[in-house]
């Protein structure tokens, strides 16, 4: 406490901190409740619906969701007869999110480099056309894209799920171009005098110098891809390619309406949310800074 | 399009220039293929589909403006538009108010990265997770929120089942999800306001609250307008929460435009009609964007 604070009671500041505390609690409590429920049993939930601790603490819900317990066992615990195997969906989500992130980031960076650092006829016209894509609402292109993926026979394949986002995203190109524009010419010119080609300049100079924004973009792409629901719902219903978000929706639809498998559902949401939360807590600073950057620019 | 590539002073030879063009084409090509195949052609095809009765199974015929004529008499469409507007107004109104409060608090007393990080967590997890989580919290029988209502003597609410409540419930959930994100954008805007403006206000005897209304808010207007439009356009595209919780019901109480388009296309295979409504939504969003451009341009001078 500073001297000014002790002299008169800072009522305004106290109220302000109470408000901040309220919002932090309102943000964190639902996640705590999700965790708490996932370690409960469905049988004990109704009678302990206000208990802050798990009702009848157990990891059964996780065992059930990850397909580690038998059907009869899971029925007895209030699960559904549907075979759920979130290991498979977890793998599928990783396949989709990682491939989209890696490929999209590379090709978007290459394009951004060409738009920012190279001189070629028609460059500005092409870039302006790219920018227009940012304005098109996704649903408008989703309908024809679905027809296209179906006509290509790619429904229920990983390729069908990733293809529309694989080669580029207008946002990624735009985002990286902004950073590439600000790199000084001198380094690039020196390398060119040493006889380095464009590929070499790109991979040896531009990419290392832009490691921070590229990583940030990759995180954002990964999170968006991991969380995407609409497109995988349309083209990836089959179990072999079903991603976690779609599986969650199906799991929810299968649990009985009268007595939903809340413990199982919450265990499944924990599994679906965890990779993103872990990634965010490791690299959150970058994400926060990049979002702030996008707000002011 | 300001700084162009390498040296202008040392005019490169024609051959080198041509080589650069080829490299540039090679660099842009993969992205351009993706762009043409999954953005440009589909956009054109979407317009074409809106003039057909395509149903996914037969090749579909050109029907002229029939789909658009149908929209005029489609009370489900008008209801969807109304419900979407209800959602957008509540979502944006509440979200902006809460985010402004949070941004001001971050600015004045809690710049901690941890606090900003915590508030951003709901925005990072998927809409499906958020929807399921809130369905559990708001459960009629044993949901903690209804238990709390019960405890303070209020009647239990069927948040998703009551037509009068359902769309507001969805709006509230999404305020919870994105308030931290919006607050972060506004906080960045507040950070950009020079300190001496506040000092001048303090010398004039303005209190903190007064300084916020008289100094921060007016100077924040361009950022606020931009943020408002970003969230406005985003909130027109609400889908995940509704698909997981209410599926457009009860009756049509949460059948927003986005969900209606999805329903028409993938449950009723009316691709032509769905495309026509998608185009109408597109036009609405372009209208909002144009208003945004005018607003932000008109206010640019404020911060200069």
CSV table of N, CA, C and O in Angstrom, one decimal, chain B residues 172-291:
chain,number,residue,atom,x,y,z
B,172,UNK,N,-26.3,-14.3,-25.0
B,172,UNK,CA,-25.5,-14.1,-23.7
B,172,UNK,C,-24.3,-15.1,-23.7
B,172,UNK,O,-23.2,-14.6,-23.4
B,173,UNK,N,-24.5,-16.3,-24.2
B,173,UNK,CA,-23.3,-17.2,-24.2
B,173,UNK,C,-22.2,-16.7,-25.1
B,173,UNK,O,-21.0,-16.8,-24.7
B,174,UNK,N,-22.6,-16.1,-26.2
B,174,UNK,CA,-21.5,-15.6,-27.1
B,174,UNK,C,-20.9,-14.3,-26.6
B,174,UNK,O,-19.8,-14.0,-27.0
B,175,UNK,N,-21.7,-13.5,-25.8
B,175,UNK,CA,-21.0,-12.4,-25.1
B,175,UNK,C,-20.0,-12.9,-24.2
B,175,UNK,O,-18.8,-12.4,-24.1
B,176,UNK,N,-20.3,-14.0,-23.4
B,176,UNK,CA,-19.3,-14.6,-22.5
B,176,UNK,C,-18.1,-15.0,-23.3
B,176,UNK,O,-17.0,-14.9,-22.8
B,177,UNK,N,-18.4,-15.6,-24.4
B,177,UNK,CA,-17.2,-16.2,-25.2
B,177,UNK,C,-16.3,-15.1,-25.8
B,177,UNK,O,-15.1,-15.2,-25.7
B,178,UNK,N,-16.9,-14.0,-26.3
B,178,UNK,CA,-16.0,-13.1,-27.0
B,178,UNK,C,-15.8,-11.7,-26.3
B,178,UNK,O,-15.1,-10.9,-26.8
B,179,UNK,N,-16.3,-11.6,-25.0
B,179,UNK,CA,-16.1,-10.3,-24.4
B,179,UNK,C,-14.6,-10.0,-24.1
B,179,UNK,O,-14.1,-8.8,-24.3
B,180,UNK,N,-13.8,-11.0,-23.8
B,180,UNK,CA,-12.4,-10.8,-23.6
B,180,UNK,C,-11.6,-10.4,-24.8
B,180,UNK,O,-10.8,-9.5,-24.8
B,181,UNK,N,-12.0,-10.9,-26.0
B,181,UNK,CA,-11.4,-10.6,-27.2
B,181,UNK,C,-11.7,-9.1,-27.6
B,181,UNK,O,-10.8,-8.4,-27.9
B,182,UNK,N,-13.0,-8.8,-27.5
B,182,UNK,CA,-13.4,-7.4,-27.8
B,182,UNK,C,-12.7,-6.4,-26.9
B,182,UNK,O,-12.2,-5.3,-27.3
B,183,UNK,N,-12.7,-6.8,-25.6
B,183,UNK,CA,-12.0,-5.9,-24.6
B,183,UNK,C,-10.5,-5.7,-24.9
B,183,UNK,O,-10.0,-4.6,-24.8
B,184,UNK,N,-9.9,-6.8,-25.4
B,184,UNK,CA,-8.5,-6.7,-25.8
B,184,UNK,C,-8.3,-5.7,-26.9
B,184,UNK,O,-7.3,-4.9,-26.9
B,185,UNK,N,-9.1,-5.7,-27.9
B,185,UNK,CA,-9.0,-4.8,-29.1
B,185,UNK,C,-9.2,-3.4,-28.6
B,185,UNK,O,-8.5,-2.5,-29.0
B,186,UNK,N,-10.2,-3.2,-27.7
B,186,UNK,CA,-10.5,-1.8,-27.2
B,186,UNK,C,-9.3,-1.3,-26.3
B,186,UNK,O,-9.0,-0.2,-26.3
B,187,UNK,N,-8.8,-2.3,-25.5
B,187,UNK,CA,-7.6,-1.9,-24.7
B,187,UNK,C,-6.5,-1.5,-25.5
B,187,UNK,O,-5.8,-0.5,-25.2
B,188,UNK,N,-6.2,-2.1,-26.6
B,188,UNK,CA,-5.1,-1.7,-27.5
B,188,UNK,C,-5.4,-0.3,-28.0
B,188,UNK,O,-4.5,0.5,-28.2
B,189,UNK,N,-6.7,0.0,-28.3
B,189,UNK,CA,-7.0,1.3,-28.8
B,189,UNK,C,-6.8,2.4,-27.7
B,189,UNK,O,-6.2,3.5,-27.9
B,190,UNK,N,-7.1,2.0,-26.4
B,190,UNK,CA,-6.9,2.9,-25.3
B,190,UNK,C,-5.4,3.2,-25.1
B,190,UNK,O,-5.0,4.3,-24.8
B,191,UNK,N,-4.6,2.1,-25.3
B,191,UNK,CA,-3.2,2.3,-25.1
B,191,UNK,C,-2.6,3.3,-26.1
B,191,UNK,O,-1.5,3.9,-25.8
B,192,UNK,N,-3.2,3.4,-27.3
B,192,UNK,CA,-2.7,4.3,-28.3
B,192,UNK,C,-3.0,5.7,-28.1
B,192,UNK,O,-2.4,6.6,-28.7
B,193,UNK,N,-3.8,6.0,-27.1
B,193,UNK,CA,-4.1,7.4,-26.8
B,193,UNK,C,-3.0,8.0,-26.0
B,193,UNK,O,-2.6,7.5,-24.9
B,194,UNK,N,-2.4,9.1,-26.4
B,194,UNK,CA,-1.2,9.7,-25.7
B,194,UNK,C,-1.5,10.1,-24.3
B,194,UNK,O,-2.6,10.6,-24.0
B,195,UNK,N,-0.5,9.9,-23.4
B,195,UNK,CA,-0.7,10.2,-22.0
B,195,UNK,C,-1.0,11.6,-21.7
B,195,UNK,O,-1.8,11.9,-20.8
B,196,UNK,N,-0.4,12.6,-22.4
B,196,UNK,CA,-0.6,14.0,-22.1
B,196,UNK,C,-2.0,14.5,-22.2
B,196,UNK,O,-2.3,15.4,-21.5
B,197,UNK,N,-2.8,13.8,-23.0
B,197,UNK,CA,-4.2,14.2,-23.0
B,197,UNK,C,-4.9,14.0,-21.7
B,197,UNK,O,-5.6,14.8,-21.2
B,198,UNK,N,-4.5,12.9,-21.0
B,198,UNK,CA,-5.1,12.6,-19.7
B,198,UNK,C,-4.5,13.6,-18.7
B,198,UNK,O,-5.3,14.0,-17.8
B,199,UNK,N,-3.2,13.9,-18.8
B,199,UNK,CA,-2.6,14.8,-17.9
B,199,UNK,C,-3.3,16.2,-17.9
B,199,UNK,O,-3.6,16.8,-16.9
B,200,UNK,N,-3.6,16.6,-19.2
B,200,UNK,CA,-4.3,17.9,-19.4
B,200,UNK,C,-5.7,17.8,-18.7
B,200,UNK,O,-6.1,18.8,-18.0
B,201,UNK,N,-6.3,16.7,-18.9
B,201,UNK,CA,-7.7,16.5,-18.3
B,201,UNK,C,-7.6,16.6,-16.8
B,201,UNK,O,-8.4,17.2,-16.1
B,202,UNK,N,-6.6,15.9,-16.2
B,202,UNK,CA,-6.4,15.9,-14.8
B,202,UNK,C,-6.1,17.3,-14.2
B,202,UNK,O,-6.7,17.7,-13.2
B,203,UNK,N,-5.3,18.1,-14.9
B,203,UNK,CA,-5.0,19.4,-14.5
B,203,UNK,C,-6.3,20.3,-14.5
B,203,UNK,O,-6.5,21.1,-13.6
B,204,UNK,N,-7.2,20.0,-15.5
B,204,UNK,CA,-8.5,20.7,-15.5
B,204,UNK,C,-9.4,20.2,-14.4
B,204,UNK,O,-10.6,20.7,-14.4
B,205,UNK,N,-9.0,19.2,-13.7
B,205,UNK,CA,-9.8,18.8,-12.5
B,205,UNK,C,-10.8,17.7,-12.9
B,205,UNK,O,-11.8,17.5,-12.1
B,206,UNK,N,-10.6,17.0,-14.0
B,206,UNK,CA,-11.6,16.0,-14.4
B,206,UNK,C,-11.3,14.7,-13.6
B,206,UNK,O,-10.2,14.3,-13.4
B,207,UNK,N,-12.4,14.1,-13.1
B,207,UNK,CA,-12.2,12.8,-12.4
B,207,UNK,C,-11.9,11.7,-13.4
B,207,UNK,O,-12.0,11.9,-14.6
B,208,UNK,N,-11.6,10.5,-12.8
B,208,UNK,CA,-11.2,9.4,-13.7
B,208,UNK,C,-12.4,9.0,-14.6
B,208,UNK,O,-12.3,8.8,-15.8
B,209,UNK,N,-13.6,9.0,-13.9
B,209,UNK,CA,-14.8,8.6,-14.7
B,209,UNK,C,-15.1,9.7,-15.8
B,209,UNK,O,-15.4,9.3,-16.9
B,210,UNK,N,-15.0,10.9,-15.4
B,210,UNK,CA,-15.2,12.0,-16.3
B,210,UNK,C,-14.2,11.9,-17.5
B,210,UNK,O,-14.6,12.1,-18.7
B,211,UNK,N,-12.9,11.7,-17.1
B,211,UNK,CA,-11.9,11.6,-18.2
B,211,UNK,C,-12.2,10.5,-19.1
B,211,UNK,O,-12.0,10.6,-20.4
B,212,UNK,N,-12.8,9.4,-18.6
B,212,UNK,CA,-13.2,8.3,-19.5
B,212,UNK,C,-14.2,8.7,-20.5
B,212,UNK,O,-14.1,8.5,-21.7
B,213,UNK,N,-15.3,9.4,-20.0
B,213,UNK,CA,-16.4,9.8,-20.9
B,213,UNK,C,-15.9,10.9,-21.9
B,213,UNK,O,-16.3,10.9,-23.0
B,214,UNK,N,-15.1,11.9,-21.3
B,214,UNK,CA,-14.8,13.1,-22.1
B,214,UNK,C,-13.6,12.9,-23.0
B,214,UNK,O,-13.4,13.6,-24.0
B,215,UNK,N,-12.7,12.1,-22.6
B,215,UNK,CA,-11.4,11.9,-23.3
B,215,UNK,C,-11.3,10.6,-24.0
B,215,UNK,O,-11.2,10.5,-25.2
B,216,UNK,N,-11.3,9.5,-23.2
B,216,UNK,CA,-11.1,8.2,-23.8
B,216,UNK,C,-12.1,7.8,-24.9
B,216,UNK,O,-11.7,7.5,-26.0
B,217,UNK,N,-13.3,7.9,-24.5
B,217,UNK,CA,-14.4,7.5,-25.4
B,217,UNK,C,-14.4,8.2,-26.8
B,217,UNK,O,-14.4,7.5,-27.8
B,218,UNK,N,-14.3,9.5,-26.8
B,218,UNK,CA,-14.3,10.2,-28.1
B,218,UNK,C,-13.0,9.8,-28.9
B,218,UNK,O,-13.1,9.6,-30.1
B,219,UNK,N,-11.9,9.7,-28.2
B,219,UNK,CA,-10.6,9.4,-29.0
B,219,UNK,C,-10.6,7.9,-29.4
B,219,UNK,O,-9.9,7.5,-30.3
B,220,UNK,N,-11.4,7.1,-28.7
B,220,UNK,CA,-11.5,5.7,-29.1
B,220,UNK,C,-12.4,5.4,-30.2
B,220,UNK,O,-12.5,4.3,-30.8
B,221,UNK,N,-13.2,6.4,-30.6
B,221,UNK,CA,-14.3,6.2,-31.6
B,221,UNK,C,-13.9,5.5,-32.9
B,221,UNK,O,-14.6,4.5,-33.3
B,222,UNK,N,-12.7,5.8,-33.5
B,222,UNK,CA,-12.4,5.1,-34.7
B,222,UNK,C,-12.2,3.6,-34.4
B,222,UNK,O,-12.7,2.7,-35.2
B,223,UNK,N,-11.4,3.3,-33.4
B,223,UNK,CA,-11.2,1.9,-33.0
B,223,UNK,C,-12.5,1.2,-32.6
B,223,UNK,O,-12.8,0.1,-33.1
B,224,UNK,N,-13.3,1.9,-31.9
B,224,UNK,CA,-14.6,1.4,-31.5
B,224,UNK,C,-15.5,1.1,-32.7
B,224,UNK,O,-16.1,0.0,-32.7
B,225,UNK,N,-15.5,2.0,-33.7
B,225,UNK,CA,-16.3,1.7,-34.9
B,225,UNK,C,-15.8,0.5,-35.6
B,225,UNK,O,-16.6,-0.4,-36.0
B,226,UNK,N,-14.5,0.3,-35.7
B,226,UNK,CA,-13.9,-0.8,-36.4
B,226,UNK,C,-14.2,-2.1,-35.7
B,226,UNK,O,-14.7,-3.1,-36.3
B,227,UNK,N,-14.0,-2.1,-34.3
B,227,UNK,CA,-14.3,-3.3,-33.5
B,227,UNK,C,-15.8,-3.7,-33.6
B,227,UNK,O,-16.2,-4.8,-33.7
B,228,UNK,N,-16.6,-2.6,-33.6
B,228,UNK,CA,-18.1,-2.8,-33.6
B,228,UNK,C,-18.5,-3.6,-34.9
B,228,UNK,O,-19.3,-4.5,-34.9
B,229,UNK,N,-17.9,-3.1,-36.0
B,229,UNK,CA,-18.2,-3.7,-37.3
B,229,UNK,C,-17.7,-5.1,-37.4
B,229,UNK,O,-18.4,-6.0,-37.9
B,230,UNK,N,-16.4,-5.4,-36.9
B,230,UNK,CA,-15.9,-6.7,-36.9
B,230,UNK,C,-16.8,-7.7,-36.2
B,230,UNK,O,-17.2,-8.7,-36.7
B,231,UNK,N,-17.2,-7.3,-35.0
B,231,UNK,CA,-18.1,-8.2,-34.2
B,231,UNK,C,-19.5,-8.3,-34.8
B,231,UNK,O,-20.1,-9.3,-34.7
B,232,UNK,N,-19.9,-7.2,-35.4
B,232,UNK,CA,-21.2,-7.2,-36.0
B,232,UNK,C,-21.3,-8.2,-37.2
B,232,UNK,O,-22.2,-9.0,-37.2
B,233,UNK,N,-20.3,-8.1,-38.0
B,233,UNK,CA,-20.3,-9.1,-39.2
B,233,UNK,C,-20.1,-10.5,-38.6
B,233,UNK,O,-20.8,-11.4,-39.1
B,234,UNK,N,-19.3,-10.7,-37.6
B,234,UNK,CA,-19.1,-12.0,-37.0
B,234,UNK,C,-20.4,-12.5,-36.4
B,234,UNK,O,-20.7,-13.7,-36.6
B,235,UNK,N,-21.1,-11.6,-35.8
B,235,UNK,CA,-22.3,-12.1,-35.1
B,235,UNK,C,-23.5,-12.5,-36.0
B,235,UNK,O,-24.4,-13.2,-35.7
B,236,UNK,N,-23.4,-11.9,-37.2
B,236,UNK,CA,-24.4,-12.3,-38.2
B,236,UNK,C,-24.2,-13.8,-38.6
B,236,UNK,O,-25.1,-14.4,-39.2
B,237,UNK,N,-23.0,-14.3,-38.3
B,237,UNK,CA,-22.7,-15.7,-38.8
B,237,UNK,C,-22.7,-16.7,-37.6
B,237,UNK,O,-22.0,-17.7,-37.7
B,238,UNK,N,-23.6,-16.4,-36.6
B,238,UNK,CA,-23.7,-17.4,-35.5
B,238,UNK,C,-24.3,-18.7,-36.0
B,238,UNK,O,-25.3,-18.7,-36.7
B,239,UNK,N,-23.5,-19.8,-35.7
B,239,UNK,CA,-24.0,-21.1,-36.1
B,239,UNK,C,-23.8,-22.2,-35.1
B,239,UNK,O,-24.7,-22.8,-34.6
B,240,UNK,N,-22.5,-22.3,-34.6
B,240,UNK,CA,-22.1,-23.4,-33.7
B,240,UNK,C,-23.0,-23.6,-32.5
B,240,UNK,O,-23.6,-24.7,-32.2
B,241,UNK,N,-23.2,-22.5,-31.8
B,241,UNK,CA,-24.0,-22.5,-30.6
B,241,UNK,C,-25.4,-23.1,-30.9
B,241,UNK,O,-25.9,-23.9,-30.1
B,242,UNK,N,-26.0,-22.5,-31.9
B,242,UNK,CA,-27.4,-22.9,-32.3
B,242,UNK,C,-27.5,-24.4,-32.8
B,242,UNK,O,-28.3,-25.2,-32.4
B,243,UNK,N,-26.5,-24.8,-33.6
B,243,UNK,CA,-26.5,-26.1,-34.1
B,243,UNK,C,-26.4,-27.2,-33.0
B,243,UNK,O,-26.9,-28.2,-33.0
B,244,UNK,N,-25.6,-26.8,-31.9
B,244,UNK,CA,-25.4,-27.8,-30.8
B,244,UNK,C,-26.6,-27.7,-29.8
B,244,UNK,O,-27.0,-28.8,-29.3
B,245,UNK,N,-27.1,-26.5,-29.6
B,245,UNK,CA,-28.1,-26.5,-28.5
B,245,UNK,C,-29.6,-26.6,-29.0
B,245,UNK,O,-30.3,-27.5,-28.7
B,246,UNK,N,-30.0,-25.6,-29.8
B,246,UNK,CA,-31.5,-25.5,-30.0
B,246,UNK,C,-31.9,-26.0,-31.4
B,246,UNK,O,-33.1,-26.2,-31.7
B,247,UNK,N,-30.9,-26.1,-32.3
B,247,UNK,CA,-31.2,-26.4,-33.7
B,247,UNK,C,-32.3,-25.6,-34.3
B,247,UNK,O,-33.2,-26.1,-35.0
B,248,UNK,N,-32.3,-24.3,-34.0
B,248,UNK,CA,-33.3,-23.4,-34.6
B,248,UNK,C,-34.6,-23.3,-33.8
B,248,UNK,O,-35.3,-22.3,-33.9
B,249,UNK,N,-34.8,-24.2,-32.9
B,249,UNK,CA,-36.1,-24.2,-32.1
B,249,UNK,C,-35.9,-23.4,-30.8
B,249,UNK,O,-34.9,-22.7,-30.7
B,250,UNK,N,-36.9,-23.4,-29.9
B,250,UNK,CA,-38.2,-23.9,-30.1
B,250,UNK,C,-39.0,-23.2,-31.1
B,250,UNK,O,-38.9,-21.9,-31.2
B,251,UNK,N,-39.8,-23.9,-31.9
B,251,UNK,CA,-40.5,-23.4,-33.1
B,251,UNK,C,-39.4,-22.8,-34.0
B,251,UNK,O,-38.4,-23.4,-34.4
B,252,UNK,N,-39.4,-21.5,-34.3
B,252,UNK,CA,-38.3,-20.9,-35.0
B,252,UNK,C,-37.6,-19.8,-34.2
B,252,UNK,O,-36.9,-19.0,-34.8
B,253,UNK,N,-37.7,-19.9,-32.9
B,253,UNK,CA,-37.2,-18.8,-32.0
B,253,UNK,C,-35.7,-18.6,-32.2
B,253,UNK,O,-35.2,-17.5,-31.9
B,254,UNK,N,-34.9,-19.6,-32.6
B,254,UNK,CA,-33.5,-19.3,-32.8
B,254,UNK,C,-33.0,-19.7,-34.2
B,254,UNK,O,-31.8,-19.9,-34.5
B,255,UNK,N,-34.0,-19.7,-35.1
B,255,UNK,CA,-33.6,-20.0,-36.5
B,255,UNK,C,-33.0,-18.8,-37.2
B,255,UNK,O,-33.7,-18.1,-37.9
B,256,UNK,N,-31.8,-18.5,-36.9
B,256,UNK,CA,-31.1,-17.3,-37.5
B,256,UNK,C,-30.8,-17.6,-39.0
B,256,UNK,O,-30.9,-18.7,-39.4
B,257,UNK,N,-30.5,-16.5,-39.7
B,257,UNK,CA,-30.3,-16.7,-41.2
B,257,UNK,C,-29.3,-17.8,-41.5
B,257,UNK,O,-29.5,-18.6,-42.4
B,258,UNK,N,-28.1,-17.7,-40.8
B,258,UNK,CA,-27.1,-18.7,-41.1
B,258,UNK,C,-27.6,-20.1,-40.9
B,258,UNK,O,-27.3,-21.0,-41.7
B,259,UNK,N,-28.3,-20.4,-39.8
B,259,UNK,CA,-28.8,-21.7,-39.6
B,259,UNK,C,-29.9,-22.1,-40.6
B,259,UNK,O,-30.0,-23.2,-41.1
B,260,UNK,N,-30.7,-21.1,-41.0
B,260,UNK,CA,-31.8,-21.3,-42.0
B,260,UNK,C,-31.2,-21.8,-43.3
B,260,UNK,O,-31.6,-22.7,-44.0
B,261,UNK,N,-30.1,-21.1,-43.7
B,261,UNK,CA,-29.4,-21.4,-45.0
B,261,UNK,C,-28.9,-22.9,-44.9
B,261,UNK,O,-29.1,-23.7,-45.8
B,262,UNK,N,-28.2,-23.2,-43.8
B,262,UNK,CA,-27.7,-24.5,-43.6
B,262,UNK,C,-28.9,-25.6,-43.7
B,262,UNK,O,-28.7,-26.6,-44.3
B,263,UNK,N,-29.9,-25.3,-43.0
B,263,UNK,CA,-31.1,-26.2,-42.9
B,263,UNK,C,-31.7,-26.4,-44.4
B,263,UNK,O,-31.9,-27.5,-44.8
B,264,UNK,N,-31.8,-25.3,-45.1
B,264,UNK,CA,-32.4,-25.4,-46.5
B,264,UNK,C,-31.5,-26.2,-47.3
B,264,UNK,O,-31.9,-27.1,-48.1
B,265,UNK,N,-30.2,-26.0,-47.2
B,265,UNK,CA,-29.2,-26.7,-48.2
B,265,UNK,C,-29.0,-28.1,-47.8
B,265,UNK,O,-29.1,-29.0,-48.6
B,266,UNK,N,-28.8,-28.4,-46.5
B,266,UNK,CA,-28.3,-29.7,-46.2
B,266,UNK,C,-29.4,-30.6,-45.5
B,266,UNK,O,-29.2,-31.8,-45.4
B,267,UNK,N,-30.5,-30.1,-45.1
B,267,UNK,CA,-31.6,-31.0,-44.7
B,267,UNK,C,-32.7,-31.1,-45.7
B,267,UNK,O,-33.4,-32.1,-45.8
B,268,UNK,N,-32.9,-30.0,-46.5
B,268,UNK,CA,-33.9,-30.0,-47.5
B,268,UNK,C,-33.4,-30.0,-48.9
B,268,UNK,O,-34.2,-30.0,-49.9
B,269,UNK,N,-32.1,-30.0,-49.1
B,269,UNK,CA,-31.4,-30.0,-50.4
B,269,UNK,C,-31.9,-29.0,-51.3
B,269,UNK,O,-31.8,-29.1,-52.5
B,270,UNK,N,-32.4,-27.8,-50.8
B,270,UNK,CA,-32.8,-26.7,-51.7
B,270,UNK,C,-31.6,-25.8,-51.9
B,270,UNK,O,-31.6,-24.7,-51.4
B,271,UNK,N,-30.6,-26.2,-52.6
B,271,UNK,CA,-29.4,-25.5,-52.8
B,271,UNK,C,-29.6,-24.2,-53.5
B,271,UNK,O,-29.0,-23.2,-53.1
B,272,UNK,N,-30.5,-24.1,-54.5
B,272,UNK,CA,-30.7,-22.9,-55.2
B,272,UNK,C,-31.3,-21.8,-54.3
B,272,UNK,O,-30.7,-20.7,-54.2
B,273,UNK,N,-32.3,-22.2,-53.5
B,273,UNK,CA,-32.9,-21.2,-52.6
B,273,UNK,C,-32.0,-20.8,-51.5
B,273,UNK,O,-31.9,-19.6,-51.2
B,274,UNK,N,-31.3,-21.8,-51.0
B,274,UNK,CA,-30.3,-21.5,-49.9
B,274,UNK,C,-29.2,-20.5,-50.4
B,274,UNK,O,-28.9,-19.6,-49.7
B,275,UNK,N,-28.8,-20.7,-51.7
B,275,UNK,CA,-27.8,-19.8,-52.3
B,275,UNK,C,-28.3,-18.4,-52.4
B,275,UNK,O,-27.6,-17.4,-52.2
B,276,UNK,N,-29.6,-18.3,-52.8
B,276,UNK,CA,-30.2,-16.9,-53.0
B,276,UNK,C,-30.2,-16.2,-51.6
B,276,UNK,O,-29.9,-15.0,-51.5
B,277,UNK,N,-30.6,-16.9,-50.5
B,277,UNK,CA,-30.6,-16.3,-49.2
B,277,UNK,C,-29.2,-15.9,-48.8
B,277,UNK,O,-28.9,-14.9,-48.2
B,278,UNK,N,-28.2,-16.8,-49.1
B,278,UNK,CA,-26.8,-16.5,-48.8
B,278,UNK,C,-26.4,-15.2,-49.5
B,278,UNK,O,-25.6,-14.4,-48.9
B,279,UNK,N,-26.8,-15.0,-50.7
B,279,UNK,CA,-26.5,-13.8,-51.4
B,279,UNK,C,-27.1,-12.6,-50.8
B,279,UNK,O,-26.5,-11.5,-50.7
B,280,UNK,N,-28.3,-12.7,-50.3
B,280,UNK,CA,-29.0,-11.6,-49.6
B,280,UNK,C,-28.2,-11.3,-48.4
B,280,UNK,O,-27.9,-10.1,-48.1
B,281,UNK,N,-27.7,-12.3,-47.6
B,281,UNK,CA,-26.9,-12.1,-46.4
B,281,UNK,C,-25.6,-11.3,-46.8
B,281,UNK,O,-25.2,-10.4,-46.1
B,282,UNK,N,-25.0,-11.8,-47.9
B,282,UNK,CA,-23.8,-11.2,-48.5
B,282,UNK,C,-24.0,-9.7,-48.7
B,282,UNK,O,-23.2,-8.8,-48.3
B,283,UNK,N,-25.1,-9.3,-49.3
B,283,UNK,CA,-25.4,-7.9,-49.6
B,283,UNK,C,-25.6,-7.1,-48.3
B,283,UNK,O,-25.1,-6.0,-48.2
B,284,UNK,N,-26.3,-7.7,-47.4
B,284,UNK,CA,-26.5,-7.0,-46.1
B,284,UNK,C,-25.1,-6.7,-45.4
B,284,UNK,O,-24.8,-5.6,-45.0
B,285,UNK,N,-24.2,-7.8,-45.5
B,285,UNK,CA,-22.9,-7.6,-44.9
B,285,UNK,C,-22.0,-6.5,-45.6
B,285,UNK,O,-21.3,-5.8,-45.0
B,286,UNK,N,-22.2,-6.5,-46.9
B,286,UNK,CA,-21.5,-5.5,-47.7
B,286,UNK,C,-22.0,-4.1,-47.3
B,286,UNK,O,-21.2,-3.2,-47.1
B,287,UNK,N,-23.3,-4.0,-47.2
B,287,UNK,CA,-23.9,-2.7,-46.7
B,287,UNK,C,-23.2,-2.3,-45.4
B,287,UNK,O,-22.8,-1.1,-45.3
B,288,UNK,N,-23.1,-3.2,-44.5
B,288,UNK,CA,-22.5,-2.9,-43.2
B,288,UNK,C,-21.1,-2.4,-43.3
B,288,UNK,O,-20.6,-1.5,-42.7
B,289,UNK,N,-20.4,-3.1,-44.2
B,289,UNK,CA,-18.9,-2.8,-44.4
B,289,UNK,C,-18.8,-1.4,-45.0
B,289,UNK,O,-17.9,-0.6,-44.6
B,290,UNK,N,-19.7,-1.1,-45.9
B,290,UNK,CA,-19.6,0.3,-46.5
B,290,UNK,C,-19.9,1.4,-45.5
B,290,UNK,O,-19.2,2.4,-45.4
B,291,UNK,N,-20.9,1.1,-44.6
B,291,UNK,CA,-21.1,2.1,-43.5
B,291,UNK,C,-19.9,2.2,-42.6
B,291,UNK,O,-19.5,3.3,-42.2
